[in-house]
């Protein structure tokens, strides 16, 4: 909820307007989720708010911890078993990244992605997207917020379930809440939206949201990309690259560079010719290529390229002058790695 939303609620209760700012601070800076724990509110207001409203960020249905420290949460919203999504927290020495979902399921059917096997159920609301952060930040001991100290959940990537740009309105509202300096206060440059290529909306990420951009590319050949990513039939590579060029022109210096995600599929998109096409496609953009060894999931039809092939592919890109790196799989033992998410669990709690 925004401060304006809280103000509308408080305004109906015949109390001073500043109470809404107090509630907002308790919720988003101190992480309190019951009104009776908001110590500077009058007891009568606490009772009135508790009687009529509840602060609900979603119910933790499953909580799995990987051997490498990655944590995967299955969150359920509105007591609807179908309205469940996975969110993943990846701790590192210099930062902690939270991978959030934007939809329940996905409509894109990318053949290498586990989420693509789950039909789209619905978009997540802005509060459900922010709720993923609030739950993860609470588990990571980020509340109450501490001045002049980096949070444990320091970065957010929209790389979970769903296509963020097919839920643009709610994702936009969620980012406004996440970056609100009077509330959660995450810097926009610490947030990245990953899209499979909804070309017409990409420039709006720079112009309106001012956050980072990642493109799920996975092939620089139109035929191959259309085969593994059907969205390419709607927004082919030429249109996608034009939108990326426009993004780079509009973006600020801190988030101008675009990350191009490229899952390495043995015999599909990992040849020297594929690397050459990729270089040709990206050479005029401020690009960073993130090569991702394919993470298998139950029923998947692909195998990952060998480590030697991935290293060779990466070297070929770097020799062209384009930044490139190989992503280290995290959380693959609990199906929390890239491409493995799906709203399912073996054990409900």
mmCIF file of C-alpha atoms in Angstrom:
data_model
loop_
_atom_site.group_PDB
_atom_site.id
_atom_site.type_symbol
_atom_site.label_atom_id
_atom_site.label_comp_id
_atom_site.label_asym_id
_atom_site.label_seq_id
_atom_site.Cartn_x
_atom_site.Cartn_y
_atom_site.Cartn_z
ATOM 1 C CA UNK A 1 0.000 0.000 0.000
ATOM 2 C CA UNK A 2 1.184 3.505 -0.777
ATOM 3 C CA UNK A 3 1.111 6.311 1.759
ATOM 4 C CA UNK A 4 -1.886 7.661 -0.182
ATOM 5 C CA UNK A 5 -3.752 4.368 0.216
ATOM 6 C CA UNK A 6 -3.093 4.355 3.960
ATOM 7 C CA UNK A 7 -4.153 8.001 4.201
ATOM 8 C CA UNK A 8 -7.528 7.183 2.649
ATOM 9 C CA UNK A 9 -8.107 4.436 5.215
ATOM 10 C CA UNK A 10 -6.995 6.537 8.178
ATOM 11 C CA UNK A 11 -9.059 9.459 6.932
ATOM 12 C CA UNK A 12 -12.241 7.461 7.526
ATOM 13 C CA UNK A 13 -11.362 6.884 11.195
ATOM 14 C CA UNK A 14 -11.368 10.520 12.349
ATOM 15 C CA UNK A 15 -7.715 10.608 13.441
ATOM 16 C CA UNK A 16 -4.917 13.061 12.531
ATOM 17 C CA UNK A 17 -3.448 12.656 9.060
ATOM 18 C CA UNK A 18 0.068 12.094 10.406
ATOM 19 C CA UNK A 19 -1.039 8.688 11.721
ATOM 20 C CA UNK A 20 -0.895 7.366 8.150
ATOM 21 C CA UNK A 21 2.816 8.237 7.934
ATOM 22 C CA UNK A 22 3.410 6.439 11.214
ATOM 23 C CA UNK A 23 1.660 3.296 9.966
ATOM 24 C CA UNK A 24 3.554 3.471 6.675
ATOM 25 C CA UNK A 25 6.875 3.682 8.548
ATOM 26 C CA UNK A 26 5.992 0.778 10.839
ATOM 27 C CA UNK A 27 5.087 -1.396 7.847
ATOM 28 C CA UNK A 28 7.884 -0.676 5.397
ATOM 29 C CA UNK A 29 10.815 0.491 7.502
ATOM 30 C CA UNK A 30 10.288 -1.618 10.620
ATOM 31 C CA UNK A 31 8.587 -4.625 9.052
ATOM 32 C CA UNK A 32 5.776 -4.784 11.637
ATOM 33 C CA UNK A 33 2.734 -6.728 10.419
ATOM 34 C CA UNK A 34 0.232 -6.204 13.230
ATOM 35 C CA UNK A 35 -1.241 -2.863 14.237
ATOM 36 C CA UNK A 36 -1.086 -3.670 17.945
ATOM 37 C CA UNK A 37 2.726 -3.693 17.694
ATOM 38 C CA UNK A 38 2.810 -0.125 16.341
ATOM 39 C CA UNK A 39 3.750 1.384 19.680
ATOM 40 C CA UNK A 40 3.134 5.084 18.956
ATOM 41 C CA UNK A 41 -0.453 4.568 17.741
ATOM 42 C CA UNK A 42 -3.309 5.139 20.201
ATOM 43 C CA UNK A 43 -4.815 1.926 21.530
ATOM 44 C CA UNK A 44 -8.183 2.848 20.038
ATOM 45 C CA UNK A 45 -6.656 3.219 16.559
ATOM 46 C CA UNK A 46 -4.789 -0.053 16.972
ATOM 47 C CA UNK A 47 -8.041 -1.828 17.823
ATOM 48 C CA UNK A 48 -9.973 -0.183 14.975
ATOM 49 C CA UNK A 49 -7.323 -1.076 12.412
ATOM 50 C CA UNK A 50 -6.963 -4.645 13.702
ATOM 51 C CA UNK A 51 -10.728 -5.110 13.564
ATOM 52 C CA UNK A 52 -11.059 -3.965 9.951
ATOM 53 C CA UNK A 53 -7.729 -4.640 8.223
ATOM 54 C CA UNK A 54 -4.875 -7.136 8.122
ATOM 55 C CA UNK A 55 -1.312 -6.780 6.882
ATOM 56 C CA UNK A 56 -0.819 -9.888 4.765
ATOM 57 C CA UNK A 57 2.234 -10.482 2.597
ATOM 58 C CA UNK A 58 1.351 -14.064 1.723
ATOM 59 C CA UNK A 59 1.607 -17.371 3.547
ATOM 60 C CA UNK A 60 4.836 -19.373 3.446
ATOM 61 C CA UNK A 61 3.750 -22.797 2.202
ATOM 62 C CA UNK A 62 7.256 -24.166 1.703
ATOM 63 C CA UNK A 63 10.705 -22.945 2.709
ATOM 64 C CA UNK A 64 13.729 -24.791 1.285
ATOM 65 C CA UNK A 65 17.395 -24.085 1.936
ATOM 66 C CA UNK A 66 20.040 -25.199 -0.550
ATOM 67 C CA UNK A 67 23.452 -26.509 0.432
ATOM 68 C CA UNK A 68 24.910 -23.313 -1.081
ATOM 69 C CA UNK A 69 22.733 -21.012 1.073
ATOM 70 C CA UNK A 70 20.132 -20.226 -1.575
ATOM 71 C CA UNK A 71 16.622 -20.131 -0.125
ATOM 72 C CA UNK A 72 13.445 -20.893 -2.099
ATOM 73 C CA UNK A 73 10.061 -19.848 -0.746
ATOM 74 C CA UNK A 74 6.669 -20.968 -1.976
ATOM 75 C CA UNK A 75 4.172 -18.227 -1.112
ATOM 76 C CA UNK A 76 0.396 -18.533 -1.294
ATOM 77 C CA UNK A 77 -1.911 -15.531 -1.610
ATOM 78 C CA UNK A 78 -5.540 -15.060 -0.527
ATOM 79 C CA UNK A 79 -5.769 -18.639 0.752
ATOM 80 C CA UNK A 80 -5.950 -19.786 -2.867
ATOM 81 C CA UNK A 81 -3.761 -22.879 -3.443
ATOM 82 C CA UNK A 82 -3.527 -22.031 -7.145
ATOM 83 C CA UNK A 83 -2.319 -18.491 -6.397
ATOM 84 C CA UNK A 84 1.142 -19.655 -5.329
ATOM 85 C CA UNK A 85 4.536 -18.538 -6.596
ATOM 86 C CA UNK A 86 8.156 -19.244 -5.864
ATOM 87 C CA UNK A 87 10.664 -16.572 -4.940
ATOM 88 C CA UNK A 88 14.383 -17.190 -4.456
ATOM 89 C CA UNK A 89 16.967 -15.433 -2.280
ATOM 90 C CA UNK A 90 20.604 -15.804 -3.356
ATOM 91 C CA UNK A 91 23.123 -14.573 -0.772
ATOM 92 C CA UNK A 92 26.623 -13.578 -1.836
ATOM 93 C CA UNK A 93 29.548 -11.921 -0.037
ATOM 94 C CA UNK A 94 28.960 -8.462 -1.528
ATOM 95 C CA UNK A 95 25.179 -8.539 -2.047
ATOM 96 C CA UNK A 96 21.997 -10.538 -1.641
ATOM 97 C CA UNK A 97 19.712 -10.908 -4.631
ATOM 98 C CA UNK A 98 16.012 -11.687 -4.473
ATOM 99 C CA UNK A 99 14.454 -13.219 -7.578
ATOM 100 C CA UNK A 100 10.737 -12.345 -7.582
ATOM 101 C CA UNK A 101 7.823 -13.609 -9.663
ATOM 102 C CA UNK A 102 5.356 -11.359 -11.478
ATOM 103 C CA UNK A 103 2.719 -13.889 -12.575
ATOM 104 C CA UNK A 104 1.318 -17.204 -11.387
ATOM 105 C CA UNK A 105 2.454 -19.431 -14.221
ATOM 106 C CA UNK A 106 3.430 -18.099 -17.644
ATOM 107 C CA UNK A 107 1.913 -17.824 -21.118
ATOM 108 C CA UNK A 108 5.155 -17.851 -23.130
ATOM 109 C CA UNK A 109 5.948 -21.599 -23.254
ATOM 110 C CA UNK A 110 9.717 -21.258 -23.643
ATOM 111 C CA UNK A 111 10.774 -24.850 -24.198
ATOM 112 C CA UNK A 112 13.799 -24.789 -21.855
ATOM 113 C CA UNK A 113 11.975 -23.234 -18.886
ATOM 114 C CA UNK A 114 10.147 -25.182 -16.164
ATOM 115 C CA UNK A 115 7.704 -22.295 -15.562
ATOM 116 C CA UNK A 116 6.692 -22.590 -19.212
ATOM 117 C CA UNK A 117 5.077 -25.951 -18.424
ATOM 118 C CA UNK A 118 2.682 -24.229 -15.997
ATOM 119 C CA UNK A 119 -0.280 -22.449 -17.586
ATOM 120 C CA UNK A 120 -0.829 -18.821 -16.721
ATOM 121 C CA UNK A 121 -3.282 -18.564 -13.814
ATOM 122 C CA UNK A 122 -3.253 -14.819 -13.207
ATOM 123 C CA UNK A 123 -1.128 -11.711 -12.770
ATOM 124 C CA UNK A 124 0.214 -10.922 -9.334
ATOM 125 C CA UNK A 125 -0.949 -7.673 -7.760
ATOM 126 C CA UNK A 126 1.548 -4.995 -6.768
ATOM 127 C CA UNK A 127 1.079 -5.925 -3.108
ATOM 128 C CA UNK A 128 1.789 -9.605 -3.861
ATOM 129 C CA UNK A 129 4.995 -8.679 -5.682
ATOM 130 C CA UNK A 130 6.129 -6.424 -2.828
ATOM 131 C CA UNK A 131 4.999 -9.115 -0.381
ATOM 132 C CA UNK A 132 7.701 -11.438 -1.742
ATOM 133 C CA UNK A 133 10.301 -8.856 -0.768
ATOM 134 C CA UNK A 134 8.759 -8.207 2.652
ATOM 135 C CA UNK A 135 8.733 -11.917 3.556
ATOM 136 C CA UNK A 136 12.294 -12.475 2.305
ATOM 137 C CA UNK A 137 13.600 -9.318 4.019
ATOM 138 C CA UNK A 138 12.015 -10.401 7.300
ATOM 139 C CA UNK A 139 13.643 -13.851 7.066
ATOM 140 C CA UNK A 140 16.971 -12.170 6.210
ATOM 141 C CA UNK A 141 16.755 -9.929 9.330
ATOM 142 C CA UNK A 142 16.547 -6.683 7.358
ATOM 143 C CA UNK A 143 13.859 -5.283 9.674
ATOM 144 C CA UNK A 144 13.945 -2.852 11.284
ATOM 145 C CA UNK A 145 15.968 -1.051 8.633
ATOM 146 C CA UNK A 146 19.435 -0.014 9.780
ATOM 147 C CA UNK A 147 20.930 3.319 8.763
ATOM 148 C CA UNK A 148 24.194 3.303 6.776
ATOM 149 C CA UNK A 149 24.270 -0.476 6.539
ATOM 150 C CA UNK A 150 23.745 -2.559 3.405
ATOM 151 C CA UNK A 151 20.688 -4.750 3.560
ATOM 152 C CA UNK A 152 20.986 -8.503 3.327
ATOM 153 C CA UNK A 153 18.386 -8.362 0.526
ATOM 154 C CA UNK A 154 20.136 -5.623 -1.420
ATOM 155 C CA UNK A 155 19.102 -6.346 -5.031
ATOM 156 C CA UNK A 156 15.877 -7.439 -6.718
ATOM 157 C CA UNK A 157 15.539 -9.114 -10.103
ATOM 158 C CA UNK A 158 12.230 -9.788 -11.840
ATOM 159 C CA UNK A 159 13.456 -13.146 -13.116
ATOM 160 C CA UNK A 160 11.046 -15.498 -11.371
ATOM 161 C CA UNK A 161 7.806 -16.881 -12.740
ATOM 162 C CA UNK A 162 5.974 -14.986 -15.467
ATOM 163 C CA UNK A 163 6.703 -12.238 -17.984
ATOM 164 C CA UNK A 164 6.948 -8.925 -16.078
ATOM 165 C CA UNK A 165 6.020 -6.783 -19.074
ATOM 166 C CA UNK A 166 2.746 -8.682 -19.521
ATOM 167 C CA UNK A 167 1.913 -7.376 -16.034
ATOM 168 C CA UNK A 168 3.376 -3.922 -16.560
ATOM 169 C CA UNK A 169 0.873 -1.924 -14.481
ATOM 170 C CA UNK A 170 1.298 -4.008 -11.327
ATOM 171 C CA UNK A 171 5.052 -4.382 -11.762
ATOM 172 C CA UNK A 172 5.319 -0.610 -12.184
ATOM 173 C CA UNK A 173 3.291 -0.014 -9.006
ATOM 174 C CA UNK A 174 5.400 -2.543 -7.114
ATOM 175 C CA UNK A 175 8.632 -0.838 -8.176
ATOM 176 C CA UNK A 176 7.226 2.502 -6.988
ATOM 177 C CA UNK A 177 6.656 0.950 -3.560
ATOM 178 C CA UNK A 178 10.044 -0.751 -3.483
ATOM 179 C CA UNK A 179 11.929 2.441 -4.403
ATOM 180 C CA UNK A 180 9.898 4.861 -2.246
ATOM 181 C CA UNK A 181 12.491 6.707 -0.128
ATOM 182 C CA UNK A 182 9.973 7.183 2.680
ATOM 183 C CA UNK A 183 9.356 3.441 2.787
ATOM 184 C CA UNK A 184 11.424 0.478 1.597
ATOM 185 C CA UNK A 185 13.834 2.749 -0.269
ATOM 186 C CA UNK A 186 15.723 0.400 -2.588
ATOM 187 C CA UNK A 187 17.716 2.316 -5.202
ATOM 188 C CA UNK A 188 16.284 1.866 -8.736
ATOM 189 C CA UNK A 189 19.663 0.767 -10.074
ATOM 190 C CA UNK A 190 19.534 -2.216 -7.718
ATOM 191 C CA UNK A 191 16.393 -3.523 -9.472
ATOM 192 C CA UNK A 192 16.414 -5.341 -12.819
ATOM 193 C CA UNK A 193 13.511 -6.410 -15.000
ATOM 194 C CA UNK A 194 14.113 -9.442 -17.190
ATOM 195 C CA UNK A 195 11.883 -9.791 -20.243
ATOM 196 C CA UNK A 196 11.602 -12.450 -22.911
ATOM 197 C CA UNK A 197 11.303 -9.662 -25.432
ATOM 198 C CA UNK A 198 8.044 -7.686 -25.239
ATOM 199 C CA UNK A 199 9.649 -5.100 -27.520
ATOM 200 C CA UNK A 200 7.086 -2.234 -27.439
ATOM 201 C CA UNK A 201 7.319 -1.882 -23.637
ATOM 202 C CA UNK A 202 11.102 -2.048 -23.253
ATOM 203 C CA UNK A 203 11.746 1.713 -23.690
ATOM 204 C CA UNK A 204 9.215 2.396 -20.915
ATOM 205 C CA UNK A 205 11.465 0.550 -18.452
ATOM 206 C CA UNK A 206 14.063 3.302 -18.918
ATOM 207 C CA UNK A 207 11.656 6.214 -19.276
ATOM 208 C CA UNK A 208 9.167 5.426 -16.497
ATOM 209 C CA UNK A 209 10.711 2.869 -14.128
ATOM 210 C CA UNK A 210 14.417 3.817 -14.378
ATOM 211 C CA UNK A 211 15.559 0.315 -13.439
ATOM 212 C CA UNK A 212 17.924 -2.111 -15.130
ATOM 213 C CA UNK A 213 17.083 -4.325 -18.105
ATOM 214 C CA UNK A 214 17.896 -7.943 -18.853
ATOM 215 C CA UNK A 215 16.845 -9.688 -22.055
ATOM 216 C CA UNK A 216 16.204 -13.435 -22.144
ATOM 217 C CA UNK A 217 17.827 -13.836 -25.552
ATOM 218 C CA UNK A 218 19.149 -17.425 -25.814
ATOM 219 C CA UNK A 219 19.739 -17.280 -29.558
ATOM 220 C CA UNK A 220 20.831 -14.722 -32.150
ATOM 221 C CA UNK A 221 19.185 -16.701 -34.934
ATOM 222 C CA UNK A 222 15.521 -15.930 -35.618
ATOM 223 C CA UNK A 223 14.567 -19.492 -36.568
ATOM 224 C CA UNK A 224 16.240 -21.060 -33.526
ATOM 225 C CA UNK A 225 14.877 -18.416 -31.176
ATOM 226 C CA UNK A 226 11.342 -18.847 -32.534
ATOM 227 C CA UNK A 227 11.627 -22.584 -31.962
ATOM 228 C CA UNK A 228 12.680 -22.335 -28.320
ATOM 229 C CA UNK A 229 10.940 -19.019 -27.538
ATOM 230 C CA UNK A 230 7.620 -18.604 -29.386
ATOM 231 C CA UNK A 231 7.460 -14.898 -28.455
ATOM 232 C CA UNK A 232 10.095 -14.330 -31.145
ATOM 233 C CA UNK A 233 7.397 -14.928 -33.757
ATOM 234 C CA UNK A 234 5.586 -11.848 -32.448
ATOM 235 C CA UNK A 235 8.633 -9.700 -31.699
ATOM 236 C CA UNK A 236 11.531 -10.925 -33.880
ATOM 237 C CA UNK A 237 15.136 -10.011 -33.231
ATOM 238 C CA UNK A 238 15.206 -6.868 -35.385
ATOM 239 C CA UNK A 239 12.321 -5.318 -33.472
ATOM 240 C CA UNK A 240 13.764 -6.449 -30.158
ATOM 241 C CA UNK A 241 17.171 -4.918 -30.874
ATOM 242 C CA UNK A 242 15.573 -1.629 -31.964
ATOM 243 C CA UNK A 243 13.800 -1.462 -28.610
ATOM 244 C CA UNK A 244 17.047 -2.225 -26.776
ATOM 245 C CA UNK A 245 18.768 0.585 -28.660
ATOM 246 C CA UNK A 246 15.996 2.958 -27.611
ATOM 247 C CA UNK A 247 16.315 1.782 -24.000
ATOM 248 C CA UNK A 248 20.062 2.515 -24.012
ATOM 249 C CA UNK A 249 19.407 6.044 -25.296
ATOM 250 C CA UNK A 250 16.837 6.761 -22.574
ATOM 251 C CA UNK A 251 18.495 5.033 -19.609
ATOM 252 C CA UNK A 252 20.660 6.722 -17.015
ATOM 253 C CA UNK A 253 24.351 5.978 -16.729
ATOM 254 C CA UNK A 254 23.917 3.532 -13.825
ATOM 255 C CA UNK A 255 21.521 1.201 -15.647
ATOM 256 C CA UNK A 256 22.344 1.780 -19.319
ATOM 257 C CA UNK A 257 24.163 -1.521 -19.869
ATOM 258 C CA UNK A 258 21.813 -4.329 -20.873
ATOM 259 C CA UNK A 259 22.322 -7.890 -19.679
ATOM 260 C CA UNK A 260 21.595 -10.530 -22.311
ATOM 261 C CA UNK A 261 20.847 -13.901 -20.750
ATOM 262 C CA UNK A 262 21.840 -16.893 -22.841
ATOM 263 C CA UNK A 263 21.106 -20.437 -21.657
ATOM 264 C CA UNK A 264 23.633 -22.880 -23.088
ATOM 265 C CA UNK A 265 21.835 -25.802 -24.760
ATOM 266 C CA UNK A 266 23.978 -28.603 -26.101
ATOM 267 C CA UNK A 267 23.783 -28.762 -29.902
ATOM 268 C CA UNK A 268 21.064 -26.083 -30.096
ATOM 269 C CA UNK A 269 22.651 -22.660 -29.657
ATOM 270 C CA UNK A 270 26.260 -23.251 -28.565
ATOM 271 C CA UNK A 271 28.331 -23.462 -31.762
ATOM 272 C CA UNK A 272 31.078 -21.062 -32.859
ATOM 273 C CA UNK A 273 28.660 -19.814 -35.524
ATOM 274 C CA UNK A 274 26.099 -19.067 -32.804
ATOM 275 C CA UNK A 275 28.719 -17.057 -30.912
ATOM 276 C CA UNK A 276 29.612 -15.129 -34.052
ATOM 277 C CA UNK A 277 25.950 -14.286 -34.715
ATOM 278 C CA UNK A 278 25.583 -13.158 -31.110
ATOM 279 C CA UNK A 279 28.549 -10.805 -31.398
ATOM 280 C CA UNK A 280 27.189 -9.367 -34.632
ATOM 281 C CA UNK A 281 23.784 -8.799 -33.032
ATOM 282 C CA UNK A 282 25.082 -7.022 -29.933
ATOM 283 C CA UNK A 283 28.187 -5.181 -31.112
ATOM 284 C CA UNK A 284 26.498 -1.765 -31.237
ATOM 285 C CA UNK A 285 24.864 -2.020 -27.804
ATOM 286 C CA UNK A 286 26.191 -1.501 -24.261
ATOM 287 C CA UNK A 287 25.887 -5.214 -23.586
ATOM 288 C CA UNK A 288 26.888 -7.820 -21.045
ATOM 289 C CA UNK A 289 26.294 -11.459 -21.986
ATOM 290 C CA UNK A 290 25.458 -13.793 -19.111
ATOM 291 C CA UNK A 291 25.929 -17.408 -20.189
ATOM 292 C CA UNK A 292 23.801 -19.821 -18.174
ATOM 293 C CA UNK A 293 24.514 -23.568 -18.099
ATOM 294 C CA UNK A 294 21.146 -25.259 -18.621
ATOM 295 C CA UNK A 295 19.639 -26.387 -15.327
ATOM 296 C CA UNK A 296 17.633 -29.611 -15.859
ATOM 297 C CA UNK A 297 14.150 -30.106 -14.457
ATOM 298 C CA UNK A 298 11.758 -33.092 -14.468
ATOM 299 C CA UNK A 299 10.740 -33.831 -18.057
ATOM 300 C CA UNK A 300 13.153 -31.395 -19.703
ATOM 301 C CA UNK A 301 14.362 -32.382 -23.159
ATOM 302 C CA UNK A 302 17.683 -30.521 -23.172
ATOM 303 C CA UNK A 303 21.206 -31.035 -21.901
ATOM 304 C CA UNK A 304 23.632 -28.323 -20.893
ATOM 305 C CA UNK A 305 26.622 -27.556 -23.066
ATOM 306 C CA UNK A 306 29.842 -28.927 -21.635
ATOM 307 C CA UNK A 307 31.966 -26.653 -19.431
ATOM 308 C CA UNK A 308 34.644 -26.647 -22.148
ATOM 309 C CA UNK A 309 32.140 -25.557 -24.807
ATOM 310 C CA UNK A 310 30.773 -22.833 -22.538
ATOM 311 C CA UNK A 311 34.266 -21.510 -21.800
ATOM 312 C CA UNK A 312 35.131 -21.473 -25.502
ATOM 313 C CA UNK A 313 31.868 -19.686 -26.346
ATOM 314 C CA UNK A 314 32.526 -17.126 -23.620
ATOM 315 C CA UNK A 315 36.094 -16.506 -24.804
ATOM 316 C CA UNK A 316 34.879 -15.910 -28.353
ATOM 317 C CA UNK A 317 32.477 -13.218 -27.149
ATOM 318 C CA UNK A 318 35.100 -11.561 -24.952
ATOM 319 C CA UNK A 319 37.622 -11.430 -27.798
ATOM 320 C CA UNK A 320 35.117 -9.308 -29.723
ATOM 321 C CA UNK A 321 35.164 -6.704 -26.954
ATOM 322 C CA UNK A 322 31.777 -7.573 -25.462
ATOM 323 C CA UNK A 323 31.614 -8.247 -21.721
ATOM 324 C CA UNK A 324 30.653 -11.837 -20.942
ATOM 325 C CA UNK A 325 30.486 -14.090 -17.901
ATOM 326 C CA UNK A 326 29.319 -17.587 -16.986
ATOM 327 C CA UNK A 327 26.675 -17.797 -14.278
ATOM 328 C CA UNK A 328 27.408 -20.198 -11.464
ATOM 329 C CA UNK A 329 24.291 -22.307 -10.793
ATOM 330 C CA UNK A 330 22.793 -21.601 -7.376
ATOM 331 C CA UNK A 331 20.123 -23.646 -5.634
ATOM 332 C CA UNK A 332 19.891 -26.334 -8.309
ATOM 333 C CA UNK A 333 19.597 -29.046 -5.643
ATOM 334 C CA UNK A 334 16.193 -27.579 -4.619
ATOM 335 C CA UNK A 335 15.101 -26.615 -8.178
ATOM 336 C CA UNK A 336 15.736 -22.941 -7.425
ATOM 337 C CA UNK A 337 18.205 -22.234 -10.229
ATOM 338 C CA UNK A 338 17.473 -20.264 -13.385
ATOM 339 C CA UNK A 339 14.681 -21.873 -15.417
ATOM 340 C CA UNK A 340 13.666 -24.341 -12.688
ATOM 341 C CA UNK A 341 10.872 -22.448 -10.904
ATOM 342 C CA UNK A 342 7.307 -23.724 -10.851
ATOM 343 C CA UNK A 343 4.408 -23.301 -8.395
ATOM 344 C CA UNK A 344 4.652 -26.770 -6.923
ATOM 345 C CA UNK A 345 5.735 -28.351 -3.683
ATOM 346 C CA UNK A 346 5.876 -31.843 -2.302
ATOM 347 C CA UNK A 347 5.063 -30.922 1.273
ATOM 348 C CA UNK A 348 2.462 -28.328 2.261
ATOM 349 C CA UNK A 349 2.796 -26.753 5.688
#
